[in-house]
Amino acid sequence: MEWLQQLVNGISLGSIYALIALGYTMVYGIIKLINFAHGEVFMIGAFIGYFCIAGWGLGLFPALVIAMTSCAIIGVVIERIAYKRLRNATRIAVLITAIGVSLLIQNGVIYMRGAQPEAYPAVLANKSFDFLGVQISSQSILILSVSVGLMIILQFIVHKTKIGKAMRAVSYDSEAAKLMGINVDNTISATFAIGSALAGAAGVIFGIYYTKIDPLMGVIPGLKAFVAAVLGGIGIIPGAMVGGLVLGVVETFVSALGFSLWRDAAAFIILILILIFKPSGIFGKNTREKV
Amino acid sequence: MKLKKFAGIFATATLAVGLLAGCGAGEKADGDSSSSKGGDTIKIGVNLELSGAVASYGTSELSGIELAVEEINAAGGVDGKDIELVKVDNKSDPAEATSAALKLITQDKVVAIIGAATSGATVAQAEIANGNEVPLISPSGTSPTVTVKDDGSVNEFVFRTSFIDPFQGTVAANFAANDLGVKNVAIYSDNSSDYSKGLAASFKKDFEAAGGTVVAEESYVGKDTDFRSTLTRIKAANPEFILIPGYYEEVGLIVKQAREMGIDVPLMGADGWDSPVLMDLAGAEALNNTFTTNHYSSEDPDGIIQDFNDKFEAKYSKAPDAFNALGYDTVYLLADAIKRAGGADSVKIKDALAATSGLELVTGLYSVDENHHPVKSATILEYKDGEQIFKTKVNP
């Protein structure tokens, strides 16, 4: 029973990684940019959700919607200010800019409100269900269902809508897409908006599940989500979901075996192994592309 | 152009402020030296964290110190001489603390120094205190290394008011074995903190000596947020009690997650739990049936503590915390030593401090052992519906 319980713990943790990884992988899929500021958008989402719930007394779903909308706007602003000018620059230049933006946001938030942690209010009555001797909390179920729900919506947007078609076209060949009358800038902005909205949602859910939020909370989940995205095949939406869940479960089992001090190391060992043996990820086709 | 102008104004302003500050400090120093010429005061240096990362410790202790000095002077001083404080801010920085100690000793000619609040900033001054033969008392430096050097020798001139970290582990072990009567316990410590590891080690040693068994020993790393998998492991070992000697940021989450998973055995920690943030993180309900060791509780019905509470509230109109009490006690500890030394001679004060025994202070009955570690009582608090309730006082 202990192992079943650990599996439940791992899936809950993995769902949050998956939700952040979805945004990562989308942005990478369209403009081949590893957006390191994604973890910070996640952090801002958590704080916006906190202010909605604790400050204005809103419920969970209004807070989730407000956080997602604000993060979408912030994502677009970041893209317009920091990345747009670098559209034809080398990939390393854009990568370094992304790291810079990430540090700027972290320290900006610390400057505005200090570095002390904040406790999320208990907005959701947390019931535990006893299933085959395993405790499953209502929060775990919420996290998993929100993650899966958003992934399905995302798949729908990418494969069934006009903007999704434009995204796929830009991803395939942005020059040709432009020739076919697609507004590349708007498409990229839309990608950032959707990806950042997902990060915002993940921030609010993280706050509810783990209670503690602080200005540096985006760093480690951001890196883990990056590992999850690479693990599943960067640029592939179901891959990010599966990668996140696998990573969460692996980390949990590392702890469950008594190596809790190695759990962060385990994530990065996975990253290294994947990059050596199957750089395209679990779901990737074997095209020769470096991450 | 505009930018240049702004930079000019900024530079001028900075210079002006700097000059003014310099003048202020100069005047103050002059004032201090002129008053000491009379020779009717005892000068005590206060070297505390009044700004910077841990300023809340330093400022809390300072209000305790000032209250005690006011009381002693109003009652006729020590041997008929008033105590005069010379305050310096070490900015929560060990290097700053060192230079501040040098200034206090060489320029202000203090007979003893109170500070710093943290172990690190106190250790930084230890050599200066030894070299210049001026006693140094840290109100709250709890690391054993403050008074005992790495080679095992004692910093002769360094003392402290608070108990040391491992002592809290011992107290917790006795409390678990005797008061709670548990046999099988688990320890969940922070592997990135010496404080936590030291507490866990002394708890284990003393609890096993008392006939108990440690059924699970797990660790986490500071800044972790997910403790569920390790807690599942601990739960499977079926402990009757769990010691979590960490700081409130992680402990809050551990307590919350443990209770969610149906772990309802007593949990226990130490003074690292003491923060209002703990309550926000864990929630009042999850904190029921948890205990902490601490320096002091304002709920303690003991006369000397209630008396201190009243006096503190009258001066600052708020209830005192442990740091206020430790600052207050440090002054009384020093005043007692000066009285027994028969004058303001630093070396005699040091000898008197080292011989302190059975001194009644707000934070407990105080004696010094050969390592300059205090032998004093610890207070055990219980959380009940969001309140810290005084449970018992444990003597070593």
XYZ file of C-alpha atoms in Angstrom:
687
model
C 0.000 0.000 0.000
C 2.893 2.306 0.764
C 3.955 2.138 -2.882
C 0.501 2.913 -4.182
C 0.462 5.921 -1.881
C 3.843 6.998 -3.245
C 2.483 6.676 -6.786
C -0.360 9.031 -5.869
C 2.141 11.481 -4.335
C 4.261 11.296 -7.480
C 1.383 11.908 -9.852
C 0.276 14.974 -7.869
C 3.783 16.421 -7.987
C 4.174 15.454 -11.641
C 0.923 17.155 -12.656
C 2.334 20.513 -11.570
C 5.568 19.909 -13.483
C 3.485 18.882 -16.479
C 1.403 22.042 -16.355
C 4.498 24.264 -16.345
C 6.187 22.093 -18.983
C 3.235 22.516 -21.367
C 3.963 26.247 -21.672
C 7.700 25.643 -22.032
C 7.329 23.110 -24.737
C 4.813 25.184 -26.704
C 7.062 28.222 -26.876
C 10.002 26.035 -27.823
C 7.940 24.251 -30.463
C 7.023 27.512 -32.204
C 10.145 29.697 -31.984
C 12.821 27.307 -30.689
C 13.331 29.454 -27.583
C 13.973 27.985 -24.144
C 12.078 30.583 -22.168
C 13.780 30.597 -18.793
C 11.486 33.388 -17.646
C 8.639 30.858 -17.708
C 9.274 29.856 -14.073
C 8.950 33.501 -13.074
C 5.618 33.854 -14.869
C 4.568 30.825 -12.816
C 5.648 32.672 -9.656
C 3.761 35.825 -10.657
C 0.671 33.702 -11.321
C 0.914 32.284 -7.813
C 1.101 35.787 -6.320
C -1.774 37.140 -8.411
C -3.898 34.189 -7.300
C -2.870 34.876 -3.712
C -3.920 38.528 -3.896
C -7.235 37.560 -5.502
C -8.029 35.028 -2.788
C -6.529 36.620 0.317
C -6.925 40.274 -0.666
C -10.207 40.407 -2.515
C -11.822 37.300 -1.098
C -12.463 35.702 -4.492
C -13.079 31.986 -4.934
C -10.695 29.537 -6.551
C -12.037 29.656 -10.108
C -12.283 33.446 -10.466
C -8.749 33.653 -9.019
C -7.541 31.039 -11.485
C -9.081 32.919 -14.419
C -7.663 36.299 -13.307
C -4.201 34.806 -12.757
C -4.264 33.117 -16.172
C -5.400 36.293 -17.940
C -2.821 38.498 -16.211
C -0.050 36.000 -16.898
C -1.076 35.843 -20.554
C -0.685 39.624 -20.764
C 2.639 39.535 -18.903
C 3.883 36.787 -21.227
C 3.037 38.871 -24.301
C 4.688 41.953 -22.790
C 7.862 39.985 -22.052
C 7.912 38.644 -25.597
C 7.326 42.078 -27.165
C 9.960 43.834 -25.043
C 12.687 41.273 -24.651
C 12.471 38.665 -27.405
C 10.902 40.327 -30.447
C 13.942 42.399 -31.310
C 16.088 39.306 -31.141
C 14.020 37.348 -33.611
C 16.922 37.017 -36.038
C 19.663 36.892 -33.426
C 21.561 33.745 -32.531
C 19.795 31.291 -30.252
C 22.377 31.751 -27.533
C 21.672 35.511 -27.427
C 17.973 34.874 -26.916
C 18.702 32.252 -24.285
C 20.869 34.651 -22.306
C 18.196 37.336 -22.598
C 15.680 34.864 -21.185
C 17.903 34.217 -18.178
C 18.252 37.979 -17.729
C 14.494 38.508 -17.845
C 14.073 35.745 -15.302
C 16.517 37.386 -12.860
C 14.945 40.785 -13.469
C 11.474 39.513 -12.551
C 12.694 37.647 -9.441
C 14.521 40.655 -8.082
C 11.780 43.039 -9.148
C 9.277 41.106 -7.071
C 11.684 40.966 -4.120
C 12.157 44.724 -4.418
C 8.427 45.338 -4.420
C 7.357 43.086 -1.575
C 10.429 41.632 0.119
C 11.650 38.046 0.037
C 9.559 36.665 2.877
C 7.263 33.751 2.051
C 3.501 34.044 1.999
C 1.018 31.373 3.034
C -1.864 30.601 0.683
C -5.248 30.758 2.328
C -7.121 27.471 2.546
C -9.559 28.186 -0.251
C -10.498 24.593 -0.845
C -11.748 22.290 1.879
C -9.261 19.459 1.732
C -10.929 16.115 2.077
C -9.050 12.870 1.935
C -10.541 9.852 0.248
C -9.557 6.424 1.383
C -9.144 4.262 -1.684
C -7.712 0.739 -1.202
C -5.919 2.015 1.915
C -4.423 4.936 0.009
C -5.095 8.531 1.028
C -6.030 10.615 -1.993
C -6.655 14.263 -1.194
C -9.232 16.280 -3.074
C -6.435 18.718 -3.950
C -4.457 16.024 -5.778
C -7.533 15.195 -7.814
C -8.063 18.878 -8.588
C -4.471 19.307 -9.742
C -4.562 16.282 -11.997
C -7.923 17.169 -13.510
C -6.935 20.797 -14.155
C -3.675 19.644 -15.793
C -5.364 17.076 -17.998
C -8.213 19.470 -18.799
C -5.869 22.272 -19.851
C -3.793 19.845 -21.915
C -6.881 18.715 -23.808
C -7.924 22.330 -24.435
C -4.386 23.049 -25.625
C -4.395 20.092 -28.005
C -7.728 21.307 -29.333
C -6.408 24.839 -29.864
C -3.280 23.653 -31.645
C -4.926 21.095 -33.890
C -8.450 22.364 -34.515
C -8.403 26.182 -34.535
C -7.183 28.744 -37.030
C -4.596 30.170 -34.643
C -3.392 26.648 -33.947
C -2.946 26.072 -37.633
C -0.959 29.317 -37.843
C 1.220 28.181 -34.945
C 1.989 24.902 -36.619
C 2.798 26.695 -39.840
C 5.160 29.171 -38.119
C 6.755 26.283 -36.278
C 7.342 24.453 -39.546
C 8.792 27.361 -41.473
C 8.220 30.926 -40.361
C 9.473 32.493 -43.609
C 7.127 30.426 -45.718
C 4.283 31.081 -43.281
C 4.833 34.802 -43.719
C 4.675 34.397 -47.499
C 1.362 32.612 -47.106
C -0.092 35.654 -45.342
C 0.238 34.519 -41.744
C 1.024 37.278 -39.240
C 4.053 35.675 -37.592
C 4.364 38.264 -34.802
C 0.777 37.848 -33.711
C 1.067 34.082 -33.834
C 4.132 34.150 -31.609
C 2.380 36.518 -29.206
C -0.565 34.145 -29.045
C 1.804 31.302 -28.253
C 3.323 33.268 -25.405
C -0.120 34.249 -24.134
C -1.303 30.629 -24.001
C 1.933 29.295 -22.529
C 2.043 31.985 -19.856
C -1.610 31.465 -18.970
C -0.801 27.799 -18.315
C 2.125 28.829 -16.102
C -0.200 31.172 -14.214
C -2.674 28.367 -13.636
C 0.152 26.150 -12.404
C 1.212 28.899 -9.983
C -2.226 29.130 -8.394
C -2.521 25.363 -8.117
C 0.973 25.104 -6.652
C 0.006 27.683 -4.035
C -3.091 25.762 -3.055
C -1.317 22.416 -2.868
C 1.970 23.491 -1.243
C 0.742 26.580 0.664
C 4.065 28.448 0.648
C 4.850 30.918 -2.137
C 7.855 33.239 -2.377
C 9.600 35.279 -5.095
C 12.153 32.549 -5.823
C 9.652 29.691 -5.991
C 9.780 29.590 -9.805
C 13.428 28.605 -10.113
C 13.389 24.910 -9.246
C 9.948 24.037 -10.676
C 10.989 25.964 -13.796
C 14.103 23.841 -14.207
C 12.186 20.653 -13.461
C 9.582 21.580 -16.049
C 12.378 22.091 -18.538
C 13.671 18.597 -17.751
C 10.123 17.264 -18.116
C 9.758 18.955 -21.508
C 13.062 17.515 -22.744
C 12.176 14.107 -21.334
C 8.906 13.972 -23.249
C 10.410 15.486 -26.375
C 10.682 19.255 -26.379
C 8.046 20.862 -28.564
C 5.588 17.988 -28.222
C 2.523 18.738 -26.089
C 1.551 15.228 -24.894
C 5.273 14.633 -24.361
C 5.434 17.470 -21.824
C 2.491 15.999 -19.964
C 3.976 12.507 -19.853
C 7.471 13.872 -19.092
C 6.110 15.859 -16.144
C 4.283 12.880 -14.697
C 7.260 10.550 -15.169
C 9.578 13.059 -13.517
C 7.231 13.528 -10.559
C 6.888 9.793 -10.041
C 10.642 9.174 -10.366
C 11.448 11.897 -7.840
C 8.915 10.539 -5.404
C 10.255 7.025 -5.693
C 13.803 8.237 -5.166
C 12.587 9.712 -1.869
C 10.551 6.638 -1.101
C 13.652 4.476 -1.344
C 15.263 6.649 1.318
C 17.378 8.856 -0.930
C 15.403 12.033 -0.321
C 18.566 14.127 -0.484
C 19.080 12.955 -4.060
C 15.695 13.836 -5.480
C 16.794 17.029 -7.224
C 19.890 15.299 -8.510
C 17.715 12.515 -9.931
C 15.870 15.003 -12.149
C 19.088 16.290 -13.644
C 20.588 12.842 -14.040
C 17.505 12.019 -16.116
C 18.142 15.143 -18.188
C 21.727 14.121 -18.837
C 20.796 10.534 -19.711
C 18.067 11.673 -22.098
C 20.407 14.119 -23.808
C 22.995 11.380 -24.268
C 20.799 8.483 -25.353
C 17.649 9.938 -26.874
C 17.943 13.707 -27.300
C 14.593 13.889 -29.053
C 12.779 12.629 -25.949
C 10.316 9.812 -25.354
C 7.832 11.034 -27.954
C 10.321 12.553 -30.359
C 11.210 11.291 -33.793
C 14.887 10.813 -34.337
C 15.635 14.009 -36.163
C 19.080 15.277 -35.394
C 18.374 18.302 -33.341
C 20.321 19.650 -30.434
C 18.507 21.038 -27.431
C 22.253 65.597 -20.424
C 19.334 65.126 -18.116
C 20.909 61.961 -16.782
C 24.162 63.761 -16.055
C 22.360 66.461 -14.150
C 20.520 63.892 -12.116
C 23.745 62.044 -11.366
C 25.248 65.349 -10.203
C 22.376 66.043 -7.858
C 22.510 62.499 -6.586
C 26.239 62.688 -5.902
C 25.873 65.999 -4.083
C 23.015 64.677 -2.018
C 24.954 61.543 -1.089
C 27.941 63.617 -0.065
C 25.799 65.934 2.020
C 24.074 63.060 3.772
C 27.407 61.392 4.400
C 28.859 64.584 5.880
C 25.843 65.131 8.090
C 25.918 61.542 9.280
C 29.624 61.891 10.003
C 29.004 65.041 12.053
C 26.230 63.323 13.978
C 28.397 60.360 14.837
C 31.288 62.623 15.810
C 29.156 64.654 18.143
C 27.755 61.562 19.733
C 31.184 60.068 20.329
C 32.329 63.353 21.889
C 29.324 63.367 24.154
C 30.054 59.835 25.241
C 33.695 60.472 26.084
C 32.970 63.656 28.041
C 30.438 61.922 30.240
C 32.865 59.099 31.017
C 35.502 61.532 32.250
C 33.555 61.838 35.453
C 34.210 58.133 36.034
C 30.839 57.575 37.649
C 29.393 55.344 34.951
C 30.085 51.804 33.818
C 30.352 51.694 30.067
C 28.908 48.652 28.343
C 29.136 48.195 24.601
C 26.131 46.931 22.661
C 27.068 45.398 19.322
C 23.845 44.215 17.740
C 22.154 43.552 14.403
C 20.105 46.750 14.273
C 19.768 46.696 10.488
C 20.218 44.077 7.785
C 18.957 40.543 7.321
C 18.352 39.584 10.959
C 17.615 43.062 12.298
C 14.505 41.803 14.069
C 16.632 39.783 16.510
C 18.938 42.708 17.285
C 16.248 45.343 17.712
C 14.183 43.031 19.933
C 17.174 42.388 22.154
C 17.987 46.080 22.319
C 14.556 46.923 23.734
C 15.109 44.286 26.424
C 18.581 45.656 27.166
C 17.371 49.255 27.439
C 14.563 48.272 29.788
C 16.984 46.445 32.081
C 19.485 49.317 32.126
C 16.720 51.801 32.914
C 15.613 49.634 35.846
C 19.105 49.108 37.225
C 19.977 52.804 36.998
C 16.682 53.812 38.604
C 17.473 51.457 41.477
C 20.821 53.130 42.099
C 22.984 51.410 39.485
C 25.674 48.806 40.084
C 27.781 49.633 43.133
C 26.460 53.159 42.982
C 27.490 53.684 39.363
C 25.074 54.071 36.488
C 25.333 51.798 33.470
C 25.953 53.644 30.236
C 25.296 51.915 26.929
C 27.425 52.542 23.845
C 25.406 51.188 20.925
C 26.751 50.162 17.533
C 24.969 48.565 14.610
C 26.833 45.640 13.066
C 24.418 45.543 10.072
C 23.976 41.745 10.416
C 27.462 41.346 8.969
C 30.260 39.441 10.771
C 32.973 41.710 9.322
C 31.093 44.789 10.481
C 30.641 43.177 13.914
C 34.415 42.720 14.193
C 35.246 46.331 13.446
C 32.445 47.512 15.716
C 33.897 45.441 18.575
C 37.332 46.960 17.974
C 35.872 50.451 18.050
C 33.992 49.736 21.298
C 37.102 48.415 22.993
C 39.763 50.820 21.733
C 37.844 54.093 21.365
C 34.970 53.833 23.808
C 36.879 51.793 26.397
C 33.877 49.683 27.370
C 34.244 47.153 30.188
C 32.170 44.495 28.434
C 30.269 43.989 25.192
C 26.761 42.631 24.752
C 26.226 41.020 21.324
C 25.935 39.872 18.726
C 22.541 38.232 18.386
C 23.678 35.573 15.929
C 26.345 32.941 16.424
C 28.295 33.897 13.299
C 28.672 37.567 14.206
C 29.660 36.625 17.771
C 32.337 34.143 16.699
C 33.783 36.868 14.463
C 34.454 39.017 17.548
C 35.726 36.238 19.796
C 39.431 36.734 19.071
C 39.186 40.482 19.656
C 37.498 39.921 22.998
C 40.141 37.388 24.032
C 43.021 39.496 22.773
C 41.888 42.683 24.508
C 40.606 40.856 27.580
C 37.102 42.301 27.415
C 34.171 39.973 28.187
C 31.686 39.418 25.375
C 28.180 38.084 26.047
C 25.926 36.984 23.207
C 22.275 37.073 24.240
C 21.140 34.501 21.657
C 24.081 32.827 19.879
C 23.070 29.193 20.249
C 25.835 27.406 18.324
C 28.280 25.533 20.591
C 31.165 27.030 18.562
C 30.532 30.478 20.033
C 32.363 29.628 23.220
C 34.294 26.486 22.263
C 36.847 26.682 19.475
C 37.316 23.952 16.871
C 40.325 22.557 18.771
C 38.187 22.118 21.887
C 39.637 25.010 23.875
C 37.332 27.581 25.426
C 37.074 31.215 24.320
C 37.921 32.556 27.739
C 36.186 35.909 27.425
C 33.087 34.795 25.535
C 29.796 33.944 27.256
C 26.164 33.635 26.273
C 22.745 33.979 27.833
C 20.809 31.466 25.744
C 21.218 27.715 25.949
C 23.031 25.874 23.158
C 21.345 24.014 20.299
C 22.062 20.412 21.354
C 20.567 21.167 24.749
C 17.155 21.595 23.138
C 17.542 18.092 21.699
C 18.233 16.744 25.171
C 15.225 18.538 26.611
C 13.013 17.238 23.801
C 14.283 13.680 24.366
C 13.491 13.843 28.082
C 10.095 15.329 27.396
C 9.226 12.630 24.848
C 10.451 9.774 27.040
C 9.116 10.976 30.398
C 6.180 13.316 29.857
C 4.717 11.821 26.683
C 5.880 8.298 27.474
C 6.576 7.319 23.850
C 8.914 4.460 22.887
C 9.197 4.494 19.084
C 10.009 7.810 17.477
C 11.020 9.180 14.099
C 13.398 12.061 13.380
C 12.938 14.241 10.296
C 15.769 16.764 10.108
C 17.078 19.411 7.713
C 20.274 18.095 6.172
C 21.348 21.567 5.037
C 21.391 23.047 8.551
C 23.916 22.387 11.325
C 21.355 23.592 13.814
C 18.909 20.891 12.795
C 21.515 18.127 12.565
C 22.957 19.005 15.991
C 19.548 18.902 17.598
C 18.680 15.608 15.934
C 21.955 13.990 17.065
C 21.613 15.014 20.695
C 17.957 13.992 20.735
C 18.830 10.559 19.380
C 21.633 10.011 21.878
C 19.567 10.988 24.892
C 16.375 9.327 23.766
C 18.133 6.012 23.188
C 19.873 6.381 26.552
C 16.413 6.714 28.089
C 15.455 3.345 26.574
C 13.578 4.506 23.486
C 14.001 3.442 19.856
C 14.398 5.628 16.802
C 12.441 3.738 14.145
C 13.010 6.120 11.247
C 15.574 8.811 10.483
C 14.896 10.898 7.411
C 16.206 14.199 6.084
C 15.099 16.947 3.778
C 16.952 19.881 2.264
C 15.984 23.478 3.116
C 13.687 25.134 0.516
C 12.029 21.810 -0.381
C 8.273 22.034 -0.715
C 7.170 18.459 -1.224
C 7.614 16.228 1.808
C 4.817 13.774 1.124
C 6.940 10.917 -0.160
C 9.275 10.933 2.843
C 6.351 11.377 5.211
C 4.747 8.306 3.643
C 7.930 6.421 4.490
C 7.874 7.716 8.052
C 4.200 6.830 8.401
C 4.943 3.254 7.325
C 7.452 2.926 10.192
C 4.618 3.640 12.654
C 6.317 6.077 15.037
C 4.478 7.334 18.122
C 6.197 10.719 17.950
C 8.154 12.693 15.334
C 10.929 15.198 16.030
C 11.230 17.893 13.328
C 14.110 20.169 14.366
C 13.914 22.670 11.504
C 13.001 26.241 10.691
C 9.419 27.426 10.354
C 9.376 27.794 6.546
C 9.759 24.070 5.928
C 8.286 22.896 9.225
C 5.003 24.650 8.444
C 4.665 22.626 5.249
C 5.807 19.387 6.864
C 3.261 19.688 9.656
C 0.475 20.520 7.211
C 1.339 17.682 4.827
C 1.774 15.175 7.661
C -1.646 15.964 9.099
C -3.227 15.730 5.630
C -1.773 12.263 5.276
C -3.331 11.192 8.520
C -0.199 11.306 10.692
C -1.740 12.452 13.973
C 1.004 11.549 16.461
C 2.632 14.344 18.508
C 5.207 16.388 16.552
C 7.962 18.333 18.229
C 10.480 21.012 17.306
C 12.631 23.712 18.840
C 12.968 27.493 18.814
C 13.317 27.417 15.017
C 9.533 26.959 14.905
C 8.903 30.224 16.694
C 7.341 32.504 14.070
C 3.844 33.691 13.237
C 4.485 32.459 9.665
C 4.408 28.882 10.986
C 0.783 29.371 11.933
C -0.097 30.691 8.466
C 1.667 27.837 6.691
C 0.489 24.897 8.759
C -2.877 26.173 9.924
C -4.068 26.192 13.537
C -5.751 22.812 13.335
C -2.700 20.955 12.012
C -0.576 22.441 14.801
C -2.658 20.880 17.551
C -0.723 18.213 19.412
C 2.661 19.749 18.511
C 5.289 20.878 21.007
C 8.368 23.098 20.908
C 11.193 23.859 23.258
C 11.929 27.561 23.683
C 13.885 29.997 25.797
C 10.912 31.474 27.503
C 7.145 31.766 27.493
C 5.249 34.870 28.527
C 2.478 32.505 29.657
C 4.702 31.031 32.357
C 2.977 31.751 35.707
C 6.357 32.216 37.444
C 6.457 35.533 39.345
C 9.679 36.871 37.834
C 8.306 36.314 34.316
C 4.948 37.923 34.994
C 6.757 40.848 36.578
C 8.940 41.206 33.469
C 5.853 41.027 31.240
C 4.174 43.866 33.101
C 7.246 46.077 33.030
C 7.872 45.387 29.354
C 4.275 46.078 28.395
C 4.275 49.300 30.388
C 7.313 50.574 28.437
C 6.687 49.238 24.924
C 2.932 48.481 25.027
C 3.340 45.016 23.535
C 3.946 41.553 24.920
C 7.637 40.580 25.102
C 9.084 37.762 22.995
C 12.019 35.458 23.703
C 14.582 37.880 22.244
C 13.340 40.736 24.415
C 13.736 38.492 27.436
C 17.224 37.341 26.441
C 18.421 40.928 25.962
C 16.983 41.882 29.333
C 18.595 38.902 31.042
C 22.003 39.599 29.521
C 22.176 42.966 31.278
C 21.234 41.385 34.622
C 23.769 38.610 34.090
C 26.475 41.194 33.471
C 25.384 43.462 36.320
C 25.478 40.497 38.699
C 29.032 39.687 37.589
C 30.190 43.310 37.953
C 28.728 43.387 41.453
C 30.546 40.184 42.426
C 33.754 41.348 40.739
C 33.664 44.351 43.026
C 34.277 46.876 40.277
C 34.462 47.503 36.584
C 37.650 45.570 35.879
C 37.221 43.494 32.717
C 39.295 40.502 33.807
C 37.589 40.302 37.195
C 34.214 40.548 35.473
C 35.230 37.632 33.250
C 36.151 35.535 36.293
C 32.891 36.447 37.987
C 30.909 35.540 34.847
C 32.632 32.171 34.653
C 31.646 31.515 38.261
C 27.968 32.428 37.832
C 25.774 29.861 39.489
C 22.067 29.698 40.284
C 21.283 33.209 39.075
C 17.553 33.714 38.710
C 16.752 35.228 35.330
C 13.562 35.655 33.307
C 14.642 32.903 30.904
C 15.375 30.464 33.721
C 17.785 29.564 36.493
C 21.265 30.248 35.084
C 24.634 28.627 35.789
C 27.770 28.394 33.633
C 29.674 25.177 32.956
C 33.383 24.824 32.138
C 32.728 25.303 28.403
C 30.887 28.559 29.136
C 27.684 26.829 28.087
C 24.769 27.901 30.217
C 23.085 25.266 32.310
C 19.559 26.563 32.503
C 15.960 25.543 32.230
C 14.072 25.309 28.955
C 10.399 25.944 28.465
C 8.123 23.576 26.594
C 5.208 25.061 24.718
C 2.243 23.350 23.154
C 0.221 24.678 20.224
C -3.466 24.575 20.919
C -6.020 26.044 18.476
C -3.529 28.544 17.155
C -2.132 29.600 20.532
C 1.189 28.787 22.179
C 0.326 27.353 25.578
C 2.922 27.077 28.348
C 3.268 23.389 29.055
C 6.151 22.868 31.427
C 9.612 24.012 32.367
C 12.396 21.452 32.215
C 15.521 21.778 34.295
C 18.679 20.107 33.039
